[in-house]
Amino acid sequence: MAGFNILKHRLVPEHVILSEEEKKKLLEKYNIDEKQLPKILVRDPVVKAIGAKPGDVIKIIRKNELVGEVVYYRLVVKE
Amino acid sequence: MNFEKLKEELPEKIAEKIKEVSRKYKLDENKKNKLVEKVKDIYEKSKYEPGEAIGVVTAQSISEPATQMTMRTYHVAGAAEIKVTLGLPRLIEIFDARRQPSTPMMKIHLKKDYNTREKAKEIANKIRELKVEDVVKSSVVDILNNQIEFFLDTELLEKYDVTPEEISKKIKEAFKINIRTSKSKITVKLREGEEIKELHKMKTKVLSLNIRGIKGIRQTIVRREGDEWVILTLGSNLKKILEVEGVDTTRTVSNDIHETARVLGIEAVRNLIIEEVTKTLEEQGLDVIPRHITLVADMMTVDGIVKPIGRYGVAGAKGSVLARANFEETIKHLTQAALAGEVDTLESSIENVMINQVVPMGTGVVELVFSPKKGKK
């Protein structure tokens, strides 16, 4: 996608791909299976832009006006 | 007092506020600790407790104010008349995640170098979609000569700054057919032996042909907002607009949920839903705590796709048969479950209400497990 960078758009929060180790730690912390995480599709434009693959967990850092930074996680899935 | 540590225990903004206040009133260590304790206490109390039925609370907290909304309200954006769907119809539209909002709109911000009235007008003119039908006064299908005649409105031609030659060139490129052009008339001639039906088809095709501009942008308005110029458009095409030179790609937004999902992704949609709902409620003078709206937006986007609230979306995807049957289309869900041999594990609230059991909510979520020690009586 030439011309503009969607990652800089006001509505798009910061997306970071977690490493295997971080992913394991996260699942352990909440005592859950990765399937229980919220999902994000592989064809999502942001996933394409940062180059994540199915099975990756993406850490999303949302900026909230009231409380500041809020961290959210999504699992990359095929359809 | 260590503020870095405080940030881990309390939300960032609250920790910053504490820091700010304690500096402003020059609090000593003792008072600071007291303040932190008090804030923590209030913060903990304001949090939902495990087992709280937040979905029900959210439903009521949004629905009750929504009943106060005026049924059909239109708001005129600026002096230049773009009618926007607002109020209850707009709220329903967002929660239903309609494919097409009834008034798709965009707000285009411009880059610094383009932020003058003239440049904004120029861009607005450039992106507005101009179709052949916009400059045609009338059109006639001539069956005898196997041709179609388009009579052009010369005043409109001047207004939109196009010549008949440009139009005929576009038509020629698009359909590769014979064209005669005069000052106020374009004649399209079809091949011999073409059916009358084809003539009529061709007429509609030519009329809806794009001469210039971006597809879908039907109207543009340049407006001053604060200290900058923005362009409001009726009709939305986020992807194409973001590629236009001079457009600020970081702030330009559309109110079309599905389009935003395609161009900016699911997280952007979540933010858009929150923004649009808050805006719609605020315009009606209603005040809903953000946490409820956030929950709805989260529910609509958990699976990575935009799901409507209702039969085909969130409510239709519930795990329990009885919960689905309770909502809408009772017979459909029961028969399908019977055919498929579905099992209801009775984990959620409504199915337990139906069979008169303790609802897993509040104190009901807690279950006691007792394992007696062997060998003792």
Short mmCIF file of C-alpha atoms in Angstrom, two decimals:
data_model
loop_
_atom_site.label_atom_id
_atom_site.label_comp_id
_atom_site.label_asym_id
_atom_site.label_seq_id
_atom_site.Cartn_x
_atom_site.Cartn_y
_atom_site.Cartn_z
CA MET A 1 0.00 0.00 0.00
CA ALA A 2 1.91 2.98 -1.25
CA GLY A 3 1.21 6.60 -0.48
CA PHE A 4 0.21 6.51 3.14
CA ASN A 5 1.02 4.71 6.35
CA ILE A 6 -2.01 3.37 8.17
CA LEU A 7 0.01 2.76 11.32
CA LYS A 8 0.22 6.50 11.84
CA HIS A 9 -3.53 7.03 11.60
CA ARG A 10 -5.25 8.57 14.59
CA LEU A 11 -7.65 5.64 14.97
CA VAL A 12 -4.97 2.94 14.83
CA PRO A 13 -3.29 2.16 18.18
CA GLU A 14 0.21 0.74 18.44
CA HIS A 15 0.48 -2.96 17.50
CA VAL A 16 3.47 -5.00 18.66
CA ILE A 17 4.15 -8.67 17.86
CA LEU A 18 4.96 -10.68 21.00
CA SER A 19 7.93 -13.02 21.01
CA GLU A 20 7.37 -16.71 21.78
CA GLU A 21 8.63 -16.20 25.30
CA GLU A 22 6.41 -13.21 25.99
CA LYS A 23 3.46 -15.10 24.57
CA LYS A 24 4.07 -18.03 26.91
CA LYS A 25 4.37 -15.69 29.86
CA LEU A 26 1.10 -13.98 28.96
CA LEU A 27 -0.84 -17.22 28.65
CA GLU A 28 0.62 -18.40 31.95
CA LYS A 29 -0.23 -15.16 33.70
CA TYR A 30 -3.93 -15.39 32.84
CA ASN A 31 -3.96 -19.21 32.89
CA ILE A 32 -5.62 -19.45 29.47
CA ASP A 33 -5.29 -21.18 26.14
CA GLU A 34 -4.33 -19.00 23.18
CA LYS A 35 -7.75 -19.70 21.61
CA GLN A 36 -9.38 -17.79 24.43
CA LEU A 37 -7.72 -14.54 23.39
CA PRO A 38 -9.59 -12.01 21.24
CA LYS A 39 -8.83 -12.48 17.55
CA ILE A 40 -7.52 -10.46 14.67
CA LEU A 41 -7.61 -11.66 11.08
CA VAL A 42 -4.50 -12.20 8.93
CA ARG A 43 -6.06 -10.06 6.25
CA ASP A 44 -6.42 -7.15 8.66
CA PRO A 45 -4.52 -4.22 7.11
CA VAL A 46 -2.52 -3.57 10.29
CA VAL A 47 -1.46 -7.23 10.56
CA LYS A 48 -0.28 -7.07 6.95
CA ALA A 49 1.59 -3.85 7.63
CA ILE A 50 3.55 -5.20 10.59
CA GLY A 51 3.96 -8.62 9.00
CA ALA A 52 2.43 -10.87 11.64
CA LYS A 53 1.61 -14.52 10.90
CA PRO A 54 -1.23 -16.77 12.11
CA GLY A 55 -0.47 -17.96 15.62
CA ASP A 56 1.27 -14.75 16.63
CA VAL A 57 -0.07 -12.76 19.53
CA ILE A 58 -0.26 -9.03 19.01
CA LYS A 59 0.00 -6.63 21.90
CA ILE A 60 -2.13 -3.57 21.35
CA ILE A 61 -1.37 -0.44 23.32
CA ARG A 62 -4.48 1.68 23.40
CA LYS A 63 -4.40 5.27 24.49
CA ASN A 64 -7.37 6.03 26.68
CA GLU A 65 -8.28 9.59 27.59
CA LEU A 66 -9.35 8.70 31.10
CA VAL A 67 -6.81 6.18 32.30
CA GLY A 68 -3.86 6.49 29.95
CA GLU A 69 -2.37 3.40 28.37
CA VAL A 70 -4.39 0.21 28.25
CA VAL A 71 -2.88 -3.03 26.98
CA TYR A 72 -4.93 -5.52 24.99
CA TYR A 73 -3.96 -8.75 23.23
CA ARG A 74 -5.20 -10.36 20.05
CA LEU A 75 -4.35 -13.67 18.43
CA VAL A 76 -3.74 -13.64 14.68
CA VAL A 77 -6.05 -16.17 13.00
CA LYS A 78 -6.94 -17.26 9.48
CA GLU A 79 -10.52 -16.23 8.72
CA MET B 1 6.84 8.02 47.31
CA ASN B 2 7.77 6.15 44.18
CA PHE B 3 5.64 7.16 41.25
CA GLU B 4 6.92 4.49 38.93
CA LYS B 5 5.66 1.89 41.34
CA LEU B 6 2.38 3.74 41.72
CA LYS B 7 1.86 3.53 37.97
CA GLU B 8 1.84 -0.23 38.18
CA GLU B 9 -0.88 -0.27 40.78
CA LEU B 10 -3.04 2.53 39.44
CA PRO B 11 -3.90 3.61 35.88
CA GLU B 12 -1.30 5.91 34.38
CA LYS B 13 -3.45 9.03 34.28
CA ILE B 14 -4.60 8.68 37.87
CA ALA B 15 -1.02 8.24 39.06
CA GLU B 16 -0.06 11.38 37.17
CA LYS B 17 -2.93 13.29 38.74
CA ILE B 18 -1.73 12.27 42.20
CA LYS B 19 1.73 13.51 41.36
CA GLU B 20 0.34 16.77 40.07
CA VAL B 21 -1.87 17.39 43.10
CA SER B 22 0.78 16.53 45.65
CA ARG B 23 3.16 18.96 43.98
CA LYS B 24 0.57 21.71 43.75
CA TYR B 25 -0.37 21.56 47.42
CA LYS B 26 3.16 20.70 48.57
CA LEU B 27 2.09 17.62 50.47
CA ASP B 28 4.54 15.98 52.83
CA GLU B 29 5.25 12.26 52.76
CA ASN B 30 2.65 11.40 55.35
CA LYS B 31 -0.16 13.23 53.62
CA LYS B 32 0.89 11.84 50.27
CA ASN B 33 0.60 8.31 51.54
CA LYS B 34 -2.83 9.11 52.90
CA LEU B 35 -3.88 10.52 49.54
CA VAL B 36 -2.63 7.49 47.66
CA GLU B 37 -4.45 5.20 50.03
CA LYS B 38 -7.70 7.11 49.64
CA VAL B 39 -7.43 7.14 45.85
CA LYS B 40 -6.64 3.44 45.76
CA ASP B 41 -9.67 2.77 47.92
CA ILE B 42 -11.97 4.73 45.61
CA TYR B 43 -10.40 3.14 42.55
CA GLU B 44 -10.90 -0.37 43.88
CA LYS B 45 -14.49 0.39 44.77
CA SER B 46 -15.22 1.76 41.30
CA LYS B 47 -14.04 -1.46 39.67
CA TYR B 48 -16.48 -4.19 38.76
CA GLU B 49 -16.43 -7.13 41.07
CA PRO B 50 -16.07 -10.68 39.77
CA GLY B 51 -19.48 -12.03 38.87
CA GLU B 52 -21.05 -8.67 38.17
CA ALA B 53 -23.49 -8.89 35.25
CA ILE B 54 -21.83 -6.16 33.23
CA GLY B 55 -23.62 -7.04 29.99
CA VAL B 56 -27.03 -6.46 31.52
CA VAL B 57 -25.89 -3.22 33.16
CA THR B 58 -24.46 -2.03 29.85
CA ALA B 59 -27.62 -2.88 27.94
CA GLN B 60 -29.71 -0.87 30.36
CA SER B 61 -27.27 2.01 30.64
CA ILE B 62 -27.35 2.56 26.91
CA SER B 63 -30.97 1.68 26.24
CA GLU B 64 -32.55 3.88 28.87
CA PRO B 65 -30.96 7.12 27.57
CA ALA B 66 -31.73 5.95 24.03
CA THR B 67 -35.44 5.99 24.85
CA GLN B 68 -35.06 9.70 25.51
CA MET B 69 -33.78 10.33 22.01
CA THR B 70 -35.84 12.05 19.42
CA MET B 71 -36.96 9.60 16.80
CA ARG B 72 -36.06 11.31 13.58
CA THR B 73 -33.51 14.02 13.82
CA TYR B 74 -31.42 15.45 11.10
CA HIS B 75 -28.61 17.78 11.76
CA VAL B 76 -27.33 20.25 9.26
CA ALA B 77 -23.56 20.25 9.19
CA GLY B 78 -22.39 23.79 8.64
CA ALA B 79 -24.24 26.31 6.55
CA ALA B 80 -23.89 24.28 3.40
CA GLU B 81 -26.49 21.62 4.04
CA ILE B 82 -25.19 18.12 4.36
CA LYS B 83 -27.91 16.17 6.07
CA VAL B 84 -26.54 13.64 8.49
CA THR B 85 -28.48 10.83 10.12
CA LEU B 86 -28.30 11.33 13.86
CA GLY B 87 -30.00 10.31 17.02
CA LEU B 88 -31.67 6.93 17.42
CA PRO B 89 -31.53 5.90 13.74
CA ARG B 90 -27.77 6.46 13.70
CA LEU B 91 -27.29 4.61 16.99
CA ILE B 92 -29.19 1.59 15.65
CA GLU B 93 -27.19 1.78 12.47
CA ILE B 94 -23.90 1.57 14.37
CA PHE B 95 -24.97 -1.31 16.61
CA ASP B 96 -26.43 -3.19 13.65
CA ALA B 97 -23.14 -2.68 11.78
CA ARG B 98 -24.97 -1.94 8.54
CA ARG B 99 -23.05 -2.52 5.33
CA GLN B 100 -23.82 1.00 4.19
CA PRO B 101 -24.59 3.84 6.59
CA SER B 102 -27.58 5.87 5.38
CA THR B 103 -25.41 8.96 5.17
CA PRO B 104 -21.81 7.93 4.57
CA MET B 105 -19.64 10.89 5.40
CA MET B 106 -15.99 11.77 5.57
CA LYS B 107 -14.13 14.52 7.29
CA ILE B 108 -10.95 15.28 5.41
CA HIS B 109 -8.17 17.09 7.19
CA LEU B 110 -5.46 18.72 5.12
CA LYS B 111 -1.72 18.87 5.47
CA LYS B 112 -0.19 22.14 6.64
CA ASP B 113 0.96 23.29 3.21
CA TYR B 114 -2.52 22.80 1.80
CA ASN B 115 -4.36 24.50 4.59
CA THR B 116 -5.74 27.51 2.76
CA ARG B 117 -9.22 28.17 1.53
CA GLU B 118 -8.14 28.08 -2.13
CA LYS B 119 -6.23 24.83 -1.89
CA ALA B 120 -9.01 23.19 0.12
CA LYS B 121 -11.54 24.26 -2.52
CA GLU B 122 -9.29 22.93 -5.24
CA ILE B 123 -8.97 19.53 -3.60
CA ALA B 124 -12.68 19.43 -2.84
CA ASN B 125 -13.41 20.07 -6.50
CA LYS B 126 -10.95 17.47 -7.63
CA ILE B 127 -12.29 14.64 -5.49
CA ARG B 128 -15.98 15.27 -6.10
CA GLU B 129 -17.32 12.62 -8.42
CA LEU B 130 -18.65 13.90 -11.71
CA LYS B 131 -20.75 11.52 -13.76
CA VAL B 132 -22.06 11.98 -17.27
CA GLU B 133 -25.60 12.30 -15.93
CA ASP B 134 -24.59 15.34 -13.89
CA VAL B 135 -24.13 17.42 -17.05
CA VAL B 136 -26.78 15.84 -19.27
CA LYS B 137 -30.08 17.67 -19.60
CA SER B 138 -31.91 14.87 -21.37
CA SER B 139 -31.17 11.77 -23.38
CA VAL B 140 -33.03 10.14 -26.25
CA VAL B 141 -32.81 6.63 -27.62
CA ASP B 142 -33.13 6.74 -31.40
CA ILE B 143 -34.24 3.30 -32.48
CA LEU B 144 -34.41 4.09 -36.19
CA ASN B 145 -30.80 5.15 -36.50
CA ASN B 146 -29.56 2.80 -33.81
CA GLN B 147 -28.10 5.59 -31.73
CA ILE B 148 -28.42 7.45 -28.44
CA GLU B 149 -28.40 11.23 -28.16
CA PHE B 150 -27.28 13.03 -25.01
CA PHE B 151 -28.16 16.72 -24.74
CA LEU B 152 -25.67 18.54 -22.57
CA ASP B 153 -26.45 21.40 -20.24
CA THR B 154 -24.01 24.12 -21.25
CA GLU B 155 -24.42 26.01 -18.00
CA LEU B 156 -23.48 22.96 -15.99
CA LEU B 157 -20.57 22.25 -18.30
CA GLU B 158 -19.21 25.66 -17.47
CA LYS B 159 -19.89 25.28 -13.78
CA TYR B 160 -18.01 22.00 -13.54
CA ASP B 161 -15.40 23.12 -16.03
CA VAL B 162 -15.57 20.27 -18.54
CA THR B 163 -15.82 20.26 -22.32
CA PRO B 164 -17.95 17.94 -24.44
CA GLU B 165 -14.72 16.66 -26.00
CA GLU B 166 -13.42 15.45 -22.65
CA ILE B 167 -16.65 13.62 -21.99
CA SER B 168 -16.78 11.94 -25.37
CA LYS B 169 -13.15 10.93 -25.01
CA LYS B 170 -13.97 9.23 -21.71
CA ILE B 171 -16.97 7.45 -23.23
CA LYS B 172 -14.87 6.30 -26.17
CA GLU B 173 -12.19 4.93 -23.85
CA ALA B 174 -14.71 3.10 -21.72
CA PHE B 175 -16.90 1.49 -24.37
CA LYS B 176 -14.92 1.73 -27.63
CA ILE B 177 -17.82 2.89 -29.75
CA ASN B 178 -18.49 5.53 -32.38
CA ILE B 179 -19.22 8.99 -31.08
CA ARG B 180 -20.13 12.27 -32.67
CA THR B 181 -19.64 15.37 -30.60
CA SER B 182 -21.04 18.86 -31.02
CA LYS B 183 -21.25 21.82 -28.69
CA SER B 184 -24.27 20.66 -26.77
CA LYS B 185 -24.91 17.16 -27.98
CA ILE B 186 -23.13 13.82 -27.86
CA THR B 187 -24.36 11.09 -30.17
CA VAL B 188 -23.38 7.53 -29.44
CA LYS B 189 -23.81 5.22 -32.39
CA LEU B 190 -24.05 1.50 -31.91
CA ARG B 191 -23.14 -1.18 -34.42
CA GLU B 192 -25.75 -2.36 -36.93
CA GLY B 193 -28.07 -5.11 -35.84
CA GLU B 194 -27.80 -4.31 -32.12
CA GLU B 195 -31.01 -4.97 -30.21
CA ILE B 196 -33.14 -2.22 -28.71
CA LYS B 197 -32.53 -3.69 -25.27
CA GLU B 198 -28.81 -3.11 -25.79
CA LEU B 199 -29.46 0.53 -26.61
CA HIS B 200 -31.23 1.10 -23.31
CA LYS B 201 -28.54 -0.74 -21.42
CA MET B 202 -25.87 1.37 -23.05
CA LYS B 203 -27.74 4.53 -22.15
CA THR B 204 -27.68 3.78 -18.42
CA LYS B 205 -24.06 2.68 -18.64
CA VAL B 206 -22.99 5.92 -20.29
CA LEU B 207 -25.00 8.06 -17.86
CA SER B 208 -23.35 6.52 -14.82
CA LEU B 209 -19.85 6.83 -16.29
CA ASN B 210 -17.34 8.63 -14.12
CA ILE B 211 -15.79 11.64 -15.83
CA ARG B 212 -13.48 12.60 -13.02
CA GLY B 213 -13.16 12.57 -9.23
CA ILE B 214 -13.35 9.74 -6.74
CA LYS B 215 -16.10 7.18 -6.93
CA GLY B 216 -18.73 7.60 -4.26
CA ILE B 217 -18.01 11.20 -3.31
CA ARG B 218 -21.26 12.90 -4.17
CA GLN B 219 -20.90 16.27 -2.49
CA THR B 220 -18.09 18.25 -0.93
CA ILE B 221 -18.16 21.15 1.45
CA VAL B 222 -15.23 23.22 2.59
CA ARG B 223 -15.57 24.44 6.13
CA ARG B 224 -13.44 26.26 8.64
CA GLU B 225 -12.97 24.41 11.89
CA GLY B 226 -10.92 26.10 14.57
CA ASP B 227 -7.84 27.36 12.81
CA GLU B 228 -7.87 24.98 9.87
CA TRP B 229 -9.87 24.14 6.79
CA VAL B 230 -11.57 20.78 6.52
CA ILE B 231 -13.52 19.17 3.73
CA LEU B 232 -16.74 17.38 4.55
CA THR B 233 -17.95 14.92 1.97
CA LEU B 234 -21.19 13.13 1.39
CA GLY B 235 -20.29 9.63 0.33
CA SER B 236 -17.23 7.80 1.48
CA ASN B 237 -14.17 6.24 -0.12
CA LEU B 238 -11.48 6.23 2.53
CA LYS B 239 -8.85 4.29 0.60
CA LYS B 240 -8.88 6.52 -2.45
CA ILE B 241 -9.09 9.73 -0.44
CA LEU B 242 -6.06 8.84 1.67
CA GLU B 243 -4.07 8.52 -1.55
CA VAL B 244 -4.96 12.04 -2.68
CA GLU B 245 -2.13 14.52 -2.41
CA GLY B 246 -2.47 17.06 0.37
CA VAL B 247 -4.79 14.97 2.54
CA ASP B 248 -3.64 14.46 6.12
CA THR B 249 -3.55 10.67 6.29
CA THR B 250 -3.33 10.60 10.07
CA ARG B 251 -6.58 12.35 10.88
CA THR B 252 -8.97 11.87 7.98
CA VAL B 253 -11.89 9.66 9.02
CA SER B 254 -15.01 8.13 7.55
CA ASN B 255 -18.16 7.17 9.42
CA ASP B 256 -18.47 3.92 7.47
CA ILE B 257 -17.61 1.07 9.86
CA HIS B 258 -16.98 -1.64 7.28
CA GLU B 259 -14.87 0.60 5.10
CA THR B 260 -12.72 1.54 8.08
CA ALA B 261 -12.33 -2.18 8.83
CA ARG B 262 -11.05 -2.78 5.32
CA VAL B 263 -8.66 0.15 5.24
CA LEU B 264 -7.49 0.62 8.83
CA GLY B 265 -8.22 -2.64 10.60
CA ILE B 266 -10.27 -3.94 13.48
CA GLU B 267 -8.73 -1.82 16.23
CA ALA B 268 -9.53 1.34 14.29
CA VAL B 269 -13.13 0.14 14.02
CA ARG B 270 -13.31 -0.28 17.77
CA ASN B 271 -12.18 3.30 18.21
CA LEU B 272 -14.56 4.49 15.53
CA ILE B 273 -17.55 2.77 17.15
CA ILE B 274 -16.72 4.36 20.51
CA GLU B 275 -16.27 7.77 18.92
CA GLU B 276 -19.43 7.63 16.84
CA VAL B 277 -21.63 6.35 19.66
CA THR B 278 -20.28 8.92 22.12
CA LYS B 279 -20.79 11.67 19.56
CA THR B 280 -24.35 10.57 18.78
CA LEU B 281 -25.30 10.39 22.45
CA GLU B 282 -23.62 13.66 23.30
CA GLU B 283 -25.39 15.53 20.55
CA GLN B 284 -28.66 14.54 22.17
CA GLY B 285 -27.43 15.74 25.53
CA LEU B 286 -27.11 12.26 26.95
CA ASP B 287 -24.32 11.19 29.23
CA VAL B 288 -23.23 7.57 29.27
CA ILE B 289 -20.11 6.40 31.09
CA PRO B 290 -17.48 5.33 28.55
CA ARG B 291 -17.08 1.85 30.07
CA HIS B 292 -20.46 0.73 28.72
CA ILE B 293 -19.76 1.94 25.21
CA THR B 294 -16.31 0.38 25.36
CA LEU B 295 -17.80 -2.98 26.30
CA VAL B 296 -20.18 -2.89 23.35
CA ALA B 297 -17.36 -1.94 20.99
CA ASP B 298 -15.21 -4.73 22.39
CA MET B 299 -17.99 -7.29 21.94
CA MET B 300 -18.55 -6.21 18.36
CA THR B 301 -14.87 -6.65 17.49
CA VAL B 302 -13.54 -9.59 19.59
CA ASP B 303 -13.51 -12.04 16.72
CA GLY B 304 -11.57 -9.81 14.37
CA ILE B 305 -14.60 -9.09 12.22
CA VAL B 306 -17.30 -6.52 12.83
CA LYS B 307 -20.32 -8.26 14.31
CA PRO B 308 -23.67 -6.55 14.76
CA ILE B 309 -25.42 -6.66 18.11
CA GLY B 310 -28.46 -8.82 17.53
CA ARG B 311 -29.76 -11.93 15.87
CA TYR B 312 -27.05 -12.34 13.25
CA GLY B 313 -24.17 -11.13 15.37
CA VAL B 314 -23.33 -11.19 19.04
CA ALA B 315 -26.63 -12.60 20.29
CA GLY B 316 -26.78 -15.23 17.55
CA ALA B 317 -23.29 -16.49 18.41
CA LYS B 318 -24.04 -17.39 22.02
CA GLY B 319 -22.97 -20.84 23.04
CA SER B 320 -26.15 -21.87 24.80
CA VAL B 321 -29.18 -23.09 22.85
CA LEU B 322 -31.64 -21.87 25.45
CA ALA B 323 -30.06 -18.42 25.55
CA ARG B 324 -30.40 -18.13 21.78
CA ALA B 325 -33.94 -19.47 21.79
CA ASN B 326 -34.80 -16.97 24.51
CA PHE B 327 -33.75 -14.04 22.35
CA GLU B 328 -35.28 -14.38 18.90
CA GLU B 329 -36.39 -17.11 16.50
CA THR B 330 -37.14 -19.58 19.29
CA ILE B 331 -38.43 -22.41 17.13
CA LYS B 332 -35.58 -22.21 14.63
CA HIS B 333 -32.95 -22.57 17.33
CA LEU B 334 -34.73 -25.34 19.21
CA THR B 335 -35.37 -27.47 16.12
CA GLN B 336 -31.84 -27.03 14.87
CA ALA B 337 -30.41 -27.90 18.26
CA ALA B 338 -32.63 -30.99 18.41
CA LEU B 339 -31.51 -32.11 14.97
CA ALA B 340 -27.84 -31.53 15.71
CA GLY B 341 -28.06 -33.01 19.18
CA GLU B 342 -26.66 -29.93 20.87
CA VAL B 343 -25.86 -29.95 24.56
CA ASP B 344 -26.57 -26.99 26.81
CA THR B 345 -24.12 -26.80 29.69
CA LEU B 346 -26.15 -24.16 31.54
CA GLU B 347 -23.20 -21.88 32.15
CA SER B 348 -24.75 -18.51 31.53
CA SER B 349 -27.51 -16.58 33.29
CA ILE B 350 -30.65 -16.74 31.16
CA GLU B 351 -30.81 -20.51 30.75
CA ASN B 352 -30.55 -20.90 34.52
CA VAL B 353 -33.38 -18.44 35.01
CA MET B 354 -35.46 -20.55 32.63
CA ILE B 355 -34.96 -23.76 34.56
CA ASN B 356 -35.16 -22.10 37.96
CA GLN B 357 -31.62 -22.60 39.15
CA VAL B 358 -29.13 -20.31 40.84
CA VAL B 359 -27.84 -17.85 38.27
CA PRO B 360 -24.02 -17.72 37.95
CA MET B 361 -23.89 -14.04 38.78
CA GLY B 362 -22.66 -12.17 41.82
CA THR B 363 -22.43 -14.62 44.72
CA GLY B 364 -23.83 -17.31 42.41
CA VAL B 365 -20.54 -17.63 40.51
CA VAL B 366 -18.84 -19.14 43.51
CA GLU B 367 -19.07 -22.87 43.82
CA LEU B 368 -17.90 -24.85 46.78
CA VAL B 369 -15.95 -28.03 46.36
CA PHE B 370 -15.63 -30.21 49.38
CA SER B 371 -13.25 -33.12 49.40
CA PRO B 372 -13.47 -35.00 52.70
CA LYS B 373 -10.33 -36.50 54.07
CA LYS B 374 -10.16 -40.22 53.93
CA GLY B 375 -10.24 -42.24 57.10
CA LYS B 376 -11.93 -39.66 59.34
CA LYS B 377 -15.54 -39.59 60.40
#
